[in-house]
Coordinates of C-alpha atoms and ligand atoms in Angstrom, one line a residue:
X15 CA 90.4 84.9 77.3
X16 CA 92.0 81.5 76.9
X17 CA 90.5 78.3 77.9
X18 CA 92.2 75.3 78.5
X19 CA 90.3 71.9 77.9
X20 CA 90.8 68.5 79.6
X21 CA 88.5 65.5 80.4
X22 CA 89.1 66.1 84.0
X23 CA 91.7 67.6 86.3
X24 CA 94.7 66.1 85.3
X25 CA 94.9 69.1 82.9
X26 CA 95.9 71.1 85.9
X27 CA 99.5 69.6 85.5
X28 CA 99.5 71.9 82.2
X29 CA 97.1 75.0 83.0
X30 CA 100.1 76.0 86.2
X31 CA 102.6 75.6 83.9
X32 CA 100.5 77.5 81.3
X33 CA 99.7 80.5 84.3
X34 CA 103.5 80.3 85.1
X35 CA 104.5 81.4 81.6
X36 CA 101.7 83.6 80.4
X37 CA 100.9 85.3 84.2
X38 CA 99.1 88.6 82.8
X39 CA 96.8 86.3 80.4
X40 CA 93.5 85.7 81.5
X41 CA 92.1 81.6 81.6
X42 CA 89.1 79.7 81.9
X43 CA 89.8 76.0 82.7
X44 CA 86.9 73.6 82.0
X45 CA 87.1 69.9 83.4
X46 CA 85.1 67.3 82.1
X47 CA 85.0 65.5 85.1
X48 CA 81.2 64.3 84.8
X49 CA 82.3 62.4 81.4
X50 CA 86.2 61.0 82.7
X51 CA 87.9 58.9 82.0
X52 CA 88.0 59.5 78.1
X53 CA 91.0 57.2 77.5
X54 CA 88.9 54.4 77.5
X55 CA 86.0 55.7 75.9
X56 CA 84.6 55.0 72.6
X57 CA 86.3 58.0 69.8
X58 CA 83.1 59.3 68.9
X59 CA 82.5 60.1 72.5
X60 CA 85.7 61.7 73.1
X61 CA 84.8 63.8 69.4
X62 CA 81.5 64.9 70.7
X63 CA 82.2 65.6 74.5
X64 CA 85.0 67.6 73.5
X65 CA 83.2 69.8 70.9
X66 CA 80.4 70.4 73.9
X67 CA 83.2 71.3 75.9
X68 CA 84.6 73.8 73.2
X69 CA 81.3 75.4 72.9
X70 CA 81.1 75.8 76.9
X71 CA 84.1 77.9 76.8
X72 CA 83.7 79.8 73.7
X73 CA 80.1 80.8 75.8
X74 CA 82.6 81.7 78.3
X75 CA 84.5 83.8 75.9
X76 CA 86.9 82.3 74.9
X77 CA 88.6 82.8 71.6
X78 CA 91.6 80.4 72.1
X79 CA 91.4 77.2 73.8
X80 CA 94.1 74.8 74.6
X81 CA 93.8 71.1 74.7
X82 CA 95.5 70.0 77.7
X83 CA 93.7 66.2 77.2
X84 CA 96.0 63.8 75.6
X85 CA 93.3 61.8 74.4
X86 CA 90.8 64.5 73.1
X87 CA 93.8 66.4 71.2
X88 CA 95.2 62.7 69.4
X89 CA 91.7 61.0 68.6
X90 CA 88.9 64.4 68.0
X91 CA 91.5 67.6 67.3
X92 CA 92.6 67.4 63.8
X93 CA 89.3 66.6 62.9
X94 CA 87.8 69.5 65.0
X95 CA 90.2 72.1 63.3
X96 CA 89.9 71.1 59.4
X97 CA 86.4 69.8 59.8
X98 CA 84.6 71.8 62.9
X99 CA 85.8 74.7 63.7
X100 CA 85.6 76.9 60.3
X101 CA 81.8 75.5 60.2
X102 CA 81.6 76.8 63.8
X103 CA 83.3 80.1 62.2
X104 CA 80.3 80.6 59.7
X105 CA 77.8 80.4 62.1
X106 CA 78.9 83.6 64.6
X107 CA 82.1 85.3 62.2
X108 CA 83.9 84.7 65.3
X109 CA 87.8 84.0 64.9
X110 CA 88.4 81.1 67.2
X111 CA 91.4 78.3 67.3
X112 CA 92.1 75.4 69.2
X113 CA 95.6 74.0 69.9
X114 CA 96.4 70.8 71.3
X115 CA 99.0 69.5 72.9
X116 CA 100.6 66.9 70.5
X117 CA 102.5 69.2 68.5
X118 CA 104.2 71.2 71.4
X119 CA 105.4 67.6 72.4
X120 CA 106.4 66.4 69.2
X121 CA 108.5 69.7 68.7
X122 CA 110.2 69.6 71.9
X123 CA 111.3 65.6 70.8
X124 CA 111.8 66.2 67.4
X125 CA 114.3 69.3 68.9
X126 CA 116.2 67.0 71.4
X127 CA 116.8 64.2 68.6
X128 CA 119.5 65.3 66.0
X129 CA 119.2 64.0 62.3
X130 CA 123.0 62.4 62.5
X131 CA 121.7 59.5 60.6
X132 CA 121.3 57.5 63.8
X133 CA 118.5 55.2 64.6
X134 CA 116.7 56.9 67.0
X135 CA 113.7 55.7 68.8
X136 CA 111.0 57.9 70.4
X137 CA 108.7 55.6 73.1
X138 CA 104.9 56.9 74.0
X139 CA 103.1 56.2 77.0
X140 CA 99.5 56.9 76.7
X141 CA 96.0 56.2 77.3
X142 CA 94.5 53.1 75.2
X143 CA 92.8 55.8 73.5
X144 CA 95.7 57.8 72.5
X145 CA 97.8 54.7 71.9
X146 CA 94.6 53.4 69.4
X147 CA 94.5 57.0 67.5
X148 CA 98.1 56.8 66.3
X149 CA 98.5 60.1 66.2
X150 CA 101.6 60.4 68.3
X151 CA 103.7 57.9 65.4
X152 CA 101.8 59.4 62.5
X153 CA 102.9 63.2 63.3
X154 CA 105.9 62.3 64.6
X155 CA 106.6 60.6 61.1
X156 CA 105.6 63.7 58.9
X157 CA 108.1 65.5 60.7
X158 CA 110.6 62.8 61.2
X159 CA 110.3 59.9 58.9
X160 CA 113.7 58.3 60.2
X161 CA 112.6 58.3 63.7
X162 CA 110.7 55.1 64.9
X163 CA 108.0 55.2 67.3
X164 CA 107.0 52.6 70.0
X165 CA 103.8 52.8 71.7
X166 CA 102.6 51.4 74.9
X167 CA 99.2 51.5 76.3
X168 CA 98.6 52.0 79.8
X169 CA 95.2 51.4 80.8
X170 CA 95.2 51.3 84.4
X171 CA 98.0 54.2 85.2
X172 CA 95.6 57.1 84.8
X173 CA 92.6 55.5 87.0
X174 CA 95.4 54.4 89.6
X175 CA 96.7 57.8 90.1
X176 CA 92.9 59.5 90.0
X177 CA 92.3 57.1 92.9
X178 CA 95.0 58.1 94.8
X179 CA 96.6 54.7 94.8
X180 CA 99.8 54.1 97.0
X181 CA 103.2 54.9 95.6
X182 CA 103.8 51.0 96.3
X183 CA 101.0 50.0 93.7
X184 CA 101.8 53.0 90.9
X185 CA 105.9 51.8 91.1
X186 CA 104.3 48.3 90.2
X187 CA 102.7 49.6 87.6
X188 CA 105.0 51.9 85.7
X189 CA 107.4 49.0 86.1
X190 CA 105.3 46.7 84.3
X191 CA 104.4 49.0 81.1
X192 CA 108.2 50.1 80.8
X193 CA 109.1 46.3 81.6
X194 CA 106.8 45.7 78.7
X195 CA 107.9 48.1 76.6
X196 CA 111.4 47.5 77.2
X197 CA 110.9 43.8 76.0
X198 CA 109.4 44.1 72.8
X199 CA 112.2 47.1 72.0
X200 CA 114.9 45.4 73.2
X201 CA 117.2 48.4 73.5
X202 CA 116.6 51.6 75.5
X203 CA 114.8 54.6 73.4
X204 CA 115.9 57.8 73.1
X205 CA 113.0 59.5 74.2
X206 CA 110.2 59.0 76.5
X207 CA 106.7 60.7 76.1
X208 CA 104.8 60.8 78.4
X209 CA 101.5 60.8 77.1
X210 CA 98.8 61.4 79.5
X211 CA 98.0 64.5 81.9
X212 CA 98.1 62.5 84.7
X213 CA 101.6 61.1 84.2
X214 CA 104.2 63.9 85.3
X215 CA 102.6 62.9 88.6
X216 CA 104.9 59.7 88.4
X217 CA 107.2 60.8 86.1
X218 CA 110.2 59.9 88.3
X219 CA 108.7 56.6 88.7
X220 CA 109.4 56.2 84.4
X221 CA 112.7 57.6 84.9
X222 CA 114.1 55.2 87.9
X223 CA 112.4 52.4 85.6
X224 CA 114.1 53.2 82.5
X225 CA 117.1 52.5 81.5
X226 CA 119.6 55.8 82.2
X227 CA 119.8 58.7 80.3
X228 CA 116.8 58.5 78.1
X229 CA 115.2 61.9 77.7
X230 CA 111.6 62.5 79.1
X231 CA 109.5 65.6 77.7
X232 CA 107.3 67.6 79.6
X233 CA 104.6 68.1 77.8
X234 CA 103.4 71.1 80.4
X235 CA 106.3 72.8 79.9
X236 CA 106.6 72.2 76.2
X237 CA 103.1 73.5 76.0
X238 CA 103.4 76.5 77.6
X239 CA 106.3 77.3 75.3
X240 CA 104.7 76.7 72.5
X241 CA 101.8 78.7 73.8
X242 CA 103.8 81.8 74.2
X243 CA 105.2 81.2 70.9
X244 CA 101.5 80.5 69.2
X245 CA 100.5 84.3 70.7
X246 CA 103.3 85.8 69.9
X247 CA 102.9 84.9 66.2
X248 CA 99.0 85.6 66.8
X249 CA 98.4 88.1 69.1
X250 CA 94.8 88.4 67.1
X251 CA 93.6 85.5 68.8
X252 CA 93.9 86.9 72.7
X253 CA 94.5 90.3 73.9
X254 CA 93.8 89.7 77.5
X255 CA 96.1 90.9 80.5
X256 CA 93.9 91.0 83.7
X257 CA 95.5 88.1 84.7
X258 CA 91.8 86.5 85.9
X259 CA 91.5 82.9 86.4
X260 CA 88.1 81.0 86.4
X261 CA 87.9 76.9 87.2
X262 CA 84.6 75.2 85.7
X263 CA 84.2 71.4 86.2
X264 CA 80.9 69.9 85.2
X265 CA 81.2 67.1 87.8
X266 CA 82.8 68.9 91.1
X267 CA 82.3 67.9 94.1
X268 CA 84.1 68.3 98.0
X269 CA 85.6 64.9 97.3
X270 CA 87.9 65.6 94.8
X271 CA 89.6 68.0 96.7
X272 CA 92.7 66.0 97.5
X273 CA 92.6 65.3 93.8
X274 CA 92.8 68.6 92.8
X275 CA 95.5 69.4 95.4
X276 CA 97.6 66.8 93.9
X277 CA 97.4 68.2 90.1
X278 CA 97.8 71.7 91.3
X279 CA 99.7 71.8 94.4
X280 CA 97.1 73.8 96.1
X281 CA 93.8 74.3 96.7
X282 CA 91.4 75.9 93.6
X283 CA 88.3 77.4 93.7
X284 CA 86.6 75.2 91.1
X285 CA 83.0 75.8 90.4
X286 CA 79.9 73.5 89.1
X287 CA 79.4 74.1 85.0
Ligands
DGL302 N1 93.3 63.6 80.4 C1 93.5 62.3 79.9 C2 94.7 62.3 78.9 O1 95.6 63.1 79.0 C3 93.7 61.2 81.0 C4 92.5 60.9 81.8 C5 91.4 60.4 81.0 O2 91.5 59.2 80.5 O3 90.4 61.1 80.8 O4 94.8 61.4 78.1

């Protein structure tokens, strides 16, 4: 069984995509949504909800779970898989992993950018959380020192969209992060991350405010590639093919249906965890 992770349902955006690629797999999907927002919450928080989390669906059992939250896979994931999870591995002599969904993302940016000995420039739009971590410029760095990295935090895009804001009110925003983006770069990136589950909701708001043809990843795409490719490589870590699907939230409720409709295109039969 494989569980995918996120502080809320914004993860949906990844767990189709996930489904779409790996259809025979079974999945658990856990949302947070008692605890969310993480982006704006304190690191040790987002560290300690997410490990509760992680226990919740290794109960469930789960022997791989992905980390569809941006802001639990930059700030508590390394951390969790050097520091936590072989621990966790003494206690039961269970073989679990976690992946998150940085590196898929990385990958597929790194991929698009070639090493020609041009500047290239790779811009992040996250949560204030993920923005804070640096994870996205520090990995991106290992891999690619010759790349630069611009951030930009925005702290009212996620909450915006949760609320179901007008399409008026989220142009206005997206315009003002890329606007300010935009003016301390000077010059058009590259490449556009777009950081955050909630964002492929508005991603063709980014792309009519940038500047054109700048390359935006999709990280639910990118994920589920990666995904495929992680169990290919490591079939040890899920043998499933039932093709069940389960939908735990630990804060649902009747009116976040439209929500949910919105991330998933559909209606899902989430249940209280
Ligand atoms: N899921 C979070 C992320 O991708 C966005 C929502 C939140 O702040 O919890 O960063």
């Amino acid at each position: 069984m494989i569980g995918v992770f996120d502080s809320g349902f914004g993860g949906l955006t990844v767990h189709r995509a996930l489904i779409e690629a790996l259809p025979e797999r079974d999945f658990t999907y856990l949302g947070d949504n008692r605890n969310a927002p993480y982006g704006v919450r304190p690191p040790i928080d987002v560290l300690n909800l997410t490990c509760a989390a992680l226990e919740r669906l290794f109960a469930e059992g789960c022997t791989l779970v992905v980390v569809a939250c941006n802001t639990a896979s930059t700030v508590a994931l390394r951390w969790i898989q050097q520091q936590w999870l072989p621990v966790r591995r003494l206690e039961d002599g269970v073989r679990r992993n976690v992946i998150g969904i940085v590196v898929p993302t990385i990958e597929a940016a790194t991929g698009i950018l070639r090493g020609d000995g041009a500047a290239l420039t790779v811009a992040v739009f996250a949560t204030r959380r993920t923005v804070e971590s640096d994870c996205y410029p520090s990995e991106i760095r290992k891999r690619r020192p010759e790349i630069a990295v611009v951030q930009q935090a925005c702290p009212d895009l996620a909450g915006s969209i949760e609320r179901g804001a007008p399409r008026g009110e989220l142009r206005a925003l997206v315009a003002r992060y890329t606007g300010e983006l935009l003016g301390r770069l000077g010059a058009a990136p590259e490449c556009v991350i777009l950081g955050c589950t909630h964002y492929p909701l508005v991603a063709d708001l980014f792309a009519a405010a940038l500047p054109p043809g700048v390359c935006m990843i999709h990280q639910p795409d990118a994920t589920a590639r990666a995904l495929k490719l992680y169990l290919s490589r490591h079939p040890e870590y899920d043998g499933s093919h039932g093709g069940h699907r389960r939908f735990l939230s630990t804060g649902f409720s009747g009116e976040a249906l439209p929500l949910i409709e919105k991330f998933w295109g559909g209606e899902v039969p989430f249940t209280q965890a």
